[in-house]
Amino acid sequence: MRRLDISQLNKETALKLLLNLMTIFSVFSIFFIILFLIKESLPFLKEKGLEMLFVDTWRPIAGKYGIIPLLLSSLLVSLLAILISGSIGIISATYLVEYANKKIAAIIRAITELLAGIPSVVYGFFGLMVIVKLVQITFDLASGETILAGAITLAIMTLPIIVSVACDAISSVPKEYREASLALGATKLQTIFRVVLPCSFRGILTGIILAFGRAIGETMAVVMVVGNVAQIPSILKPGEPITSAILLEMGEAAIGSMHYHALFTLGLILLLISLALCLLLNKIK
Amino acid sequence: MVICTSLLCLSFFSILFYILAGGLKSITYVHTEPIIGTLLLIALTLLISAPISVLTAIYLAEYSKEGKFVTFLRTCIDTLNSVPSIVYGLFGLAFFVTFLRFMTGGFSILSGALTLAIMVLPILIRVSEQAILAVPKEYREASLALGATKLQTIFRVVLPCSFRGILTGIILAMGRIAGESAPLIFTAAILNNLMPKSIFNPSPFLSTNLFFEATEGRISDAYATALVLLMMVLILDIITKLLWRKK
Amino acid sequence: MEEKIVVRNLNLWYGNMYILKNISLSIKENAITAIIGPSGCGKTSFIRTLNRMVDLIENARVSGEVIFEGKNIYDPDVDPVEIRRKIGMVFQKPNPFPMSIYDNVAFGLKINGIKDKERINKIVEESLRLTGLWYEVKDRLNENASKLSGGQQQRLCIARAIAVNPEVLLLDEPCSALDPISTDKIENLIKELKRKYTIVIVTHNMQQAARISDYTAFFLNGQLIEFNETKRMFENPRDPRTEAYITGRFG
């Protein structure tokens, strides 16, 4: 029998402890983040918590902390973005899986994945230079910095997610269903709309929710193009989503001031929305 | 249908070429300071995050048993993925910059790196775990049969074997770190192009510079920064894809 | 008896592979024609040429004629979708859609533009009655079809196929994935169905062919070796290869 080396044993125990410690760290990070956000939001919540929902303007200088315009801007710009990228994405995915030549489809999917890696600042820059101008010219506005510009920029950013997930969902529909449908005398289009798409619905929905989550949490791509006026939003006017407000105003807010805590509350709300979407995704799966 | 797909490709290429064109025209506006800043940031973030991630991945892959508890662990880690980047910025500001000022130097590259380290944890953990699980169990059995302990097997056989996979994850994370902007604005970034004095000082970065330059109207600078940043990220992405395929 | 489908000098290639070699035969109306032969002899490929399902295979090439209703179905101006409405198919593995029982049977009607709910209800009930499923499922038409047993699912697929009122039914080894009792039920069903439809059935089970079919075609290596009335083929095969197969010496 081999004699157990004591130093080896100590090393083993130490390393095992390290493994456990690191795992605990990784796992607890999320709780830690949530806790800290709550800690920094509490002062605002205690004093002005309710006001947040009922005051209709966001003007911290004047002491008004109504989050409704910010929340509505976030929702409007994200929903519009998903509407655009969802339609284009699902149709593209259908084309790629059902009609396109395999090689071309593979190339396009690779391009889509590269699109996914582009940093959000770059999207923002592109949006500022190109999309904003396009919106301005097309709709004859004084400035193109609008909810619409934000939505289009976010749509381009979220396209890869939707295309990728939709492609997977559509390809995983068993070919037996397609054969059965065609054998009954359905055209390819009928087969796609009545069998393939309904079958892949759950997968596609997952993609849409993921994309929505990204859109609503996105800061850089949207802050450069959306105009940043804290008002009740409409598509061709500027708006200010929650993310932009936090980014732009933190510089002005003194640490420890009510404004500072209000911004943290905004962050907390954003986090809660993202977590809720995460939960929803798990439920669907 | 074809129109939609072409729209898809069109957007990619138009972004690419637009920035390429603009950037090349203004190539003289490239500054070195933000590039150094970004590179330092990447190195520091990975230095902090990689060991933690790999060790966690080892735990998950080799020691944990499938069940409710492990699913809970994984869910906690994966949730980090859905935290918006600006919330990371807020957290970094409150914790690393303010609370731990004495350790990090307040507004500094270190604070930024610590914040981003948490952000890239889930990706690195997942990729490392996959790489470790992909090591065939025959290797482990052979090692154990020779009298090695589990830990020795892990560090002498499994890890070297999964090295390439882990490297792929690291390069993937590099791209993400380089592209992040919002968290850095709250923890580490300055507007002027001054070389950072140490990791305990703030610094300019490519990503944050792009934002400042674009919004202040310094368009030529912005184009140049965008070009460098985009090229960096795309090259890292392509390397990642090539490594992935070779596996 | 009238000839429903006439096959003349049919050849099929998948790329460079020569699958069906110069097949000529005729399918008689309101009769059951069985296609038998060992694995890989081309029976499934043959049946798929009859309703242009081979079009779905990437490098498939067909030469020769398949005459149905006076026209070669491979003529360039013939719409394969129309053909498939008149020549239906049931597959080896039951493949009901992941929808309700009702929606499965009604599918073919809806794609043909039939919107009248009353009419659809009527046809669904008729089809389910014809396949003997009605009493088993009439109280749970909205249940998902995947909850049915294998034999029930296959009968559902047959009901789905006959709901569009085809002239011909192609059955590709419909019982090979089923247990003996379901097989028995379906064989009886097929015998009933021949009164209304012309039936072509591929089977690797010779006894089944002998039991239920009127005509039998024996394929080997992509060639049609013998085609005759079932009784005559089994009692007195003309070709020695047919005899060898039937007596079980191979296959």
mmCIF file with all atom_site columns, C-alpha atoms in Angstrom, chain B residues 83-191:
data_model
loop_
_atom_site.group_PDB
_atom_site.id
_atom_site.type_symbol
_atom_site.label_atom_id
_atom_site.label_alt_id
_atom_site.label_comp_id
_atom_site.label_asym_id
_atom_site.label_entity_id
_atom_site.label_seq_id
_atom_site.pdbx_PDB_ins_code
_atom_site.Cartn_x
_atom_site.Cartn_y
_atom_site.Cartn_z
_atom_site.occupancy
_atom_site.B_iso_or_equiv
_atom_site.pdbx_formal_charge
_atom_site.auth_seq_id
_atom_site.auth_comp_id
_atom_site.auth_asym_id
_atom_site.auth_atom_id
_atom_site.pdbx_PDB_model_num
ATOM 1   C CA . VAL B 1 83  ? -27.864 41.807 -16.398 1.00 0.00 ? 83  VAL B CA 1
ATOM 2   C CA . PRO B 1 84  ? -27.827 44.909 -18.601 1.00 0.00 ? 84  PRO B CA 1
ATOM 3   C CA . SER B 1 85  ? -24.370 46.394 -19.053 1.00 0.00 ? 85  SER B CA 1
ATOM 4   C CA . ILE B 1 86  ? -25.338 49.682 -17.512 1.00 0.00 ? 86  ILE B CA 1
ATOM 5   C CA . VAL B 1 87  ? -26.427 47.930 -14.355 1.00 0.00 ? 87  VAL B CA 1
ATOM 6   C CA . TYR B 1 88  ? -22.937 46.486 -14.190 1.00 0.00 ? 88  TYR B CA 1
ATOM 7   C CA . GLY B 1 89  ? -21.770 50.079 -14.477 1.00 0.00 ? 89  GLY B CA 1
ATOM 8   C CA . LEU B 1 90  ? -23.910 51.103 -11.541 1.00 0.00 ? 90  LEU B CA 1
ATOM 9   C CA . PHE B 1 91  ? -22.724 48.172 -9.479  1.00 0.00 ? 91  PHE B CA 1
ATOM 10  C CA . GLY B 1 92  ? -19.106 48.869 -10.328 1.00 0.00 ? 92  GLY B CA 1
ATOM 11  C CA . LEU B 1 93  ? -19.551 52.486 -9.372  1.00 0.00 ? 93  LEU B CA 1
ATOM 12  C CA . ALA B 1 94  ? -21.184 51.699 -6.045  1.00 0.00 ? 94  ALA B CA 1
ATOM 13  C CA . PHE B 1 95  ? -18.951 48.824 -5.044  1.00 0.00 ? 95  PHE B CA 1
ATOM 14  C CA . PHE B 1 96  ? -15.531 49.011 -6.627  1.00 0.00 ? 96  PHE B CA 1
ATOM 15  C CA . VAL B 1 97  ? -15.198 52.739 -7.149  1.00 0.00 ? 97  VAL B CA 1
ATOM 16  C CA . THR B 1 98  ? -16.872 53.992 -4.009  1.00 0.00 ? 98  THR B CA 1
ATOM 17  C CA . PHE B 1 99  ? -16.968 51.250 -1.404  1.00 0.00 ? 99  PHE B CA 1
ATOM 18  C CA . LEU B 1 100 ? -13.581 49.724 -2.150  1.00 0.00 ? 100 LEU B CA 1
ATOM 19  C CA . ARG B 1 101 ? -11.871 52.975 -3.069  1.00 0.00 ? 101 ARG B CA 1
ATOM 20  C CA . PHE B 1 102 ? -8.919  52.269 -0.874  1.00 0.00 ? 102 PHE B CA 1
ATOM 21  C CA . MET B 1 103 ? -8.211  49.032 -2.693  1.00 0.00 ? 103 MET B CA 1
ATOM 22  C CA . THR B 1 104 ? -8.885  49.983 -6.256  1.00 0.00 ? 104 THR B CA 1
ATOM 23  C CA . GLY B 1 105 ? -7.883  53.617 -6.359  1.00 0.00 ? 105 GLY B CA 1
ATOM 24  C CA . GLY B 1 106 ? -11.464 54.613 -6.994  1.00 0.00 ? 106 GLY B CA 1
ATOM 25  C CA . PHE B 1 107 ? -12.030 55.493 -10.613 1.00 0.00 ? 107 PHE B CA 1
ATOM 26  C CA . SER B 1 108 ? -9.445  53.247 -12.228 1.00 0.00 ? 108 SER B CA 1
ATOM 27  C CA . ILE B 1 109 ? -8.649  50.560 -14.745 1.00 0.00 ? 109 ILE B CA 1
ATOM 28  C CA . LEU B 1 110 ? -8.731  48.109 -11.855 1.00 0.00 ? 110 LEU B CA 1
ATOM 29  C CA . SER B 1 111 ? -12.300 48.999 -10.958 1.00 0.00 ? 111 SER B CA 1
ATOM 30  C CA . GLY B 1 112 ? -13.263 48.621 -14.582 1.00 0.00 ? 112 GLY B CA 1
ATOM 31  C CA . ALA B 1 113 ? -11.501 45.286 -14.849 1.00 0.00 ? 113 ALA B CA 1
ATOM 32  C CA . LEU B 1 114 ? -13.140 43.950 -11.706 1.00 0.00 ? 114 LEU B CA 1
ATOM 33  C CA . THR B 1 115 ? -16.558 44.954 -12.977 1.00 0.00 ? 115 THR B CA 1
ATOM 34  C CA . LEU B 1 116 ? -16.020 43.409 -16.391 1.00 0.00 ? 116 LEU B CA 1
ATOM 35  C CA . ALA B 1 117 ? -14.526 40.312 -14.804 1.00 0.00 ? 117 ALA B CA 1
ATOM 36  C CA . ILE B 1 118 ? -17.885 39.535 -13.233 1.00 0.00 ? 118 ILE B CA 1
ATOM 37  C CA . MET B 1 119 ? -19.592 40.262 -16.532 1.00 0.00 ? 119 MET B CA 1
ATOM 38  C CA . VAL B 1 120 ? -17.561 37.718 -18.506 1.00 0.00 ? 120 VAL B CA 1
ATOM 39  C CA . LEU B 1 121 ? -17.756 35.026 -15.825 1.00 0.00 ? 121 LEU B CA 1
ATOM 40  C CA . PRO B 1 122 ? -20.758 33.186 -17.313 1.00 0.00 ? 122 PRO B CA 1
ATOM 41  C CA . ILE B 1 123 ? -19.245 32.938 -20.803 1.00 0.00 ? 123 ILE B CA 1
ATOM 42  C CA . LEU B 1 124 ? -15.879 31.769 -19.589 1.00 0.00 ? 124 LEU B CA 1
ATOM 43  C CA . ILE B 1 125 ? -17.411 29.277 -17.183 1.00 0.00 ? 125 ILE B CA 1
ATOM 44  C CA . ARG B 1 126 ? -19.666 27.771 -19.813 1.00 0.00 ? 126 ARG B CA 1
ATOM 45  C CA . VAL B 1 127 ? -16.991 27.454 -22.480 1.00 0.00 ? 127 VAL B CA 1
ATOM 46  C CA . SER B 1 128 ? -14.449 26.060 -20.014 1.00 0.00 ? 128 SER B CA 1
ATOM 47  C CA . GLU B 1 129 ? -16.955 23.570 -18.695 1.00 0.00 ? 129 GLU B CA 1
ATOM 48  C CA . GLN B 1 130 ? -17.746 22.360 -22.198 1.00 0.00 ? 130 GLN B CA 1
ATOM 49  C CA . ALA B 1 131 ? -14.052 22.020 -22.953 1.00 0.00 ? 131 ALA B CA 1
ATOM 50  C CA . ILE B 1 132 ? -13.446 20.026 -19.785 1.00 0.00 ? 132 ILE B CA 1
ATOM 51  C CA . LEU B 1 133 ? -16.419 17.758 -20.347 1.00 0.00 ? 133 LEU B CA 1
ATOM 52  C CA . ALA B 1 134 ? -15.218 17.098 -23.868 1.00 0.00 ? 134 ALA B CA 1
ATOM 53  C CA . VAL B 1 135 ? -12.087 15.397 -22.589 1.00 0.00 ? 135 VAL B CA 1
ATOM 54  C CA . PRO B 1 136 ? -12.711 11.667 -23.068 1.00 0.00 ? 136 PRO B CA 1
ATOM 55  C CA . LYS B 1 137 ? -13.129 9.738  -19.866 1.00 0.00 ? 137 LYS B CA 1
ATOM 56  C CA . GLU B 1 138 ? -10.559 7.234  -21.054 1.00 0.00 ? 138 GLU B CA 1
ATOM 57  C CA . TYR B 1 139 ? -7.799  9.705  -20.257 1.00 0.00 ? 139 TYR B CA 1
ATOM 58  C CA . ARG B 1 140 ? -9.100  10.211 -16.745 1.00 0.00 ? 140 ARG B CA 1
ATOM 59  C CA . GLU B 1 141 ? -9.378  6.488  -16.174 1.00 0.00 ? 141 GLU B CA 1
ATOM 60  C CA . ALA B 1 142 ? -5.863  5.907  -17.394 1.00 0.00 ? 142 ALA B CA 1
ATOM 61  C CA . SER B 1 143 ? -4.499  8.533  -15.034 1.00 0.00 ? 143 SER B CA 1
ATOM 62  C CA . LEU B 1 144 ? -6.402  7.248  -12.040 1.00 0.00 ? 144 LEU B CA 1
ATOM 63  C CA . ALA B 1 145 ? -5.377  3.697  -12.823 1.00 0.00 ? 145 ALA B CA 1
ATOM 64  C CA . LEU B 1 146 ? -1.776  4.820  -12.550 1.00 0.00 ? 146 LEU B CA 1
ATOM 65  C CA . GLY B 1 147 ? -2.397  5.910  -8.988  1.00 0.00 ? 147 GLY B CA 1
ATOM 66  C CA . ALA B 1 148 ? -2.925  9.632  -9.509  1.00 0.00 ? 148 ALA B CA 1
ATOM 67  C CA . THR B 1 149 ? -5.407  11.468 -7.322  1.00 0.00 ? 149 THR B CA 1
ATOM 68  C CA . LYS B 1 150 ? -8.424  13.143 -8.821  1.00 0.00 ? 150 LYS B CA 1
ATOM 69  C CA . LEU B 1 151 ? -6.855  16.548 -8.463  1.00 0.00 ? 151 LEU B CA 1
ATOM 70  C CA . GLN B 1 152 ? -3.632  15.467 -10.090 1.00 0.00 ? 152 GLN B CA 1
ATOM 71  C CA . THR B 1 153 ? -5.663  14.008 -12.935 1.00 0.00 ? 153 THR B CA 1
ATOM 72  C CA . ILE B 1 154 ? -7.472  17.262 -13.388 1.00 0.00 ? 154 ILE B CA 1
ATOM 73  C CA . PHE B 1 155 ? -4.426  19.462 -13.405 1.00 0.00 ? 155 PHE B CA 1
ATOM 74  C CA . ARG B 1 156 ? -2.082  17.180 -15.264 1.00 0.00 ? 156 ARG B CA 1
ATOM 75  C CA . VAL B 1 157 ? -4.379  15.543 -17.787 1.00 0.00 ? 157 VAL B CA 1
ATOM 76  C CA . VAL B 1 158 ? -7.796  17.160 -18.128 1.00 0.00 ? 158 VAL B CA 1
ATOM 77  C CA . LEU B 1 159 ? -6.802  20.805 -18.112 1.00 0.00 ? 159 LEU B CA 1
ATOM 78  C CA . PRO B 1 160 ? -3.961  20.536 -20.630 1.00 0.00 ? 160 PRO B CA 1
ATOM 79  C CA . CYS B 1 161 ? -6.301  18.560 -22.846 1.00 0.00 ? 161 CYS B CA 1
ATOM 80  C CA . SER B 1 162 ? -9.055  21.151 -22.677 1.00 0.00 ? 162 SER B CA 1
ATOM 81  C CA . PHE B 1 163 ? -6.674  24.002 -23.123 1.00 0.00 ? 163 PHE B CA 1
ATOM 82  C CA . ARG B 1 164 ? -7.698  24.834 -26.651 1.00 0.00 ? 164 ARG B CA 1
ATOM 83  C CA . GLY B 1 165 ? -11.364 25.029 -25.751 1.00 0.00 ? 165 GLY B CA 1
ATOM 84  C CA . ILE B 1 166 ? -10.630 27.285 -22.808 1.00 0.00 ? 166 ILE B CA 1
ATOM 85  C CA . LEU B 1 167 ? -8.447  29.462 -25.015 1.00 0.00 ? 167 LEU B CA 1
ATOM 86  C CA . THR B 1 168 ? -11.341 29.842 -27.453 1.00 0.00 ? 168 THR B CA 1
ATOM 87  C CA . GLY B 1 169 ? -13.483 31.083 -24.594 1.00 0.00 ? 169 GLY B CA 1
ATOM 88  C CA . ILE B 1 170 ? -10.802 33.541 -23.544 1.00 0.00 ? 170 ILE B CA 1
ATOM 89  C CA . ILE B 1 171 ? -10.503 34.997 -27.021 1.00 0.00 ? 171 ILE B CA 1
ATOM 90  C CA . LEU B 1 172 ? -14.290 35.251 -27.213 1.00 0.00 ? 172 LEU B CA 1
ATOM 91  C CA . ALA B 1 173 ? -14.262 37.146 -23.915 1.00 0.00 ? 173 ALA B CA 1
ATOM 92  C CA . MET B 1 174 ? -11.554 39.461 -25.230 1.00 0.00 ? 174 MET B CA 1
ATOM 93  C CA . GLY B 1 175 ? -13.875 40.635 -27.963 1.00 0.00 ? 175 GLY B CA 1
ATOM 94  C CA . ARG B 1 176 ? -16.623 41.291 -25.505 1.00 0.00 ? 176 ARG B CA 1
ATOM 95  C CA . ILE B 1 177 ? -14.405 43.183 -23.104 1.00 0.00 ? 177 ILE B CA 1
ATOM 96  C CA . ALA B 1 178 ? -13.042 45.397 -25.861 1.00 0.00 ? 178 ALA B CA 1
ATOM 97  C CA . GLY B 1 179 ? -16.534 46.286 -26.976 1.00 0.00 ? 179 GLY B CA 1
ATOM 98  C CA . GLU B 1 180 ? -18.032 47.217 -23.631 1.00 0.00 ? 180 GLU B CA 1
ATOM 99  C CA . SER B 1 181 ? -18.551 50.888 -23.021 1.00 0.00 ? 181 SER B CA 1
ATOM 100 C CA . ALA B 1 182 ? -21.245 51.684 -20.473 1.00 0.00 ? 182 ALA B CA 1
ATOM 101 C CA . PRO B 1 183 ? -19.679 49.961 -17.478 1.00 0.00 ? 183 PRO B CA 1
ATOM 102 C CA . LEU B 1 184 ? -16.381 51.695 -18.170 1.00 0.00 ? 184 LEU B CA 1
ATOM 103 C CA . ILE B 1 185 ? -17.912 55.141 -18.301 1.00 0.00 ? 185 ILE B CA 1
ATOM 104 C CA . PHE B 1 186 ? -18.969 54.589 -14.717 1.00 0.00 ? 186 PHE B CA 1
ATOM 105 C CA . THR B 1 187 ? -15.786 53.016 -13.436 1.00 0.00 ? 187 THR B CA 1
ATOM 106 C CA . ALA B 1 188 ? -12.688 53.709 -15.441 1.00 0.00 ? 188 ALA B CA 1
ATOM 107 C CA . ALA B 1 189 ? -12.945 55.917 -18.469 1.00 0.00 ? 189 ALA B CA 1
ATOM 108 C CA . ILE B 1 190 ? -11.674 59.436 -19.035 1.00 0.00 ? 190 ILE B CA 1
ATOM 109 C CA . LEU B 1 191 ? -12.222 61.633 -22.033 1.00 0.00 ? 191 LEU B CA 1
#
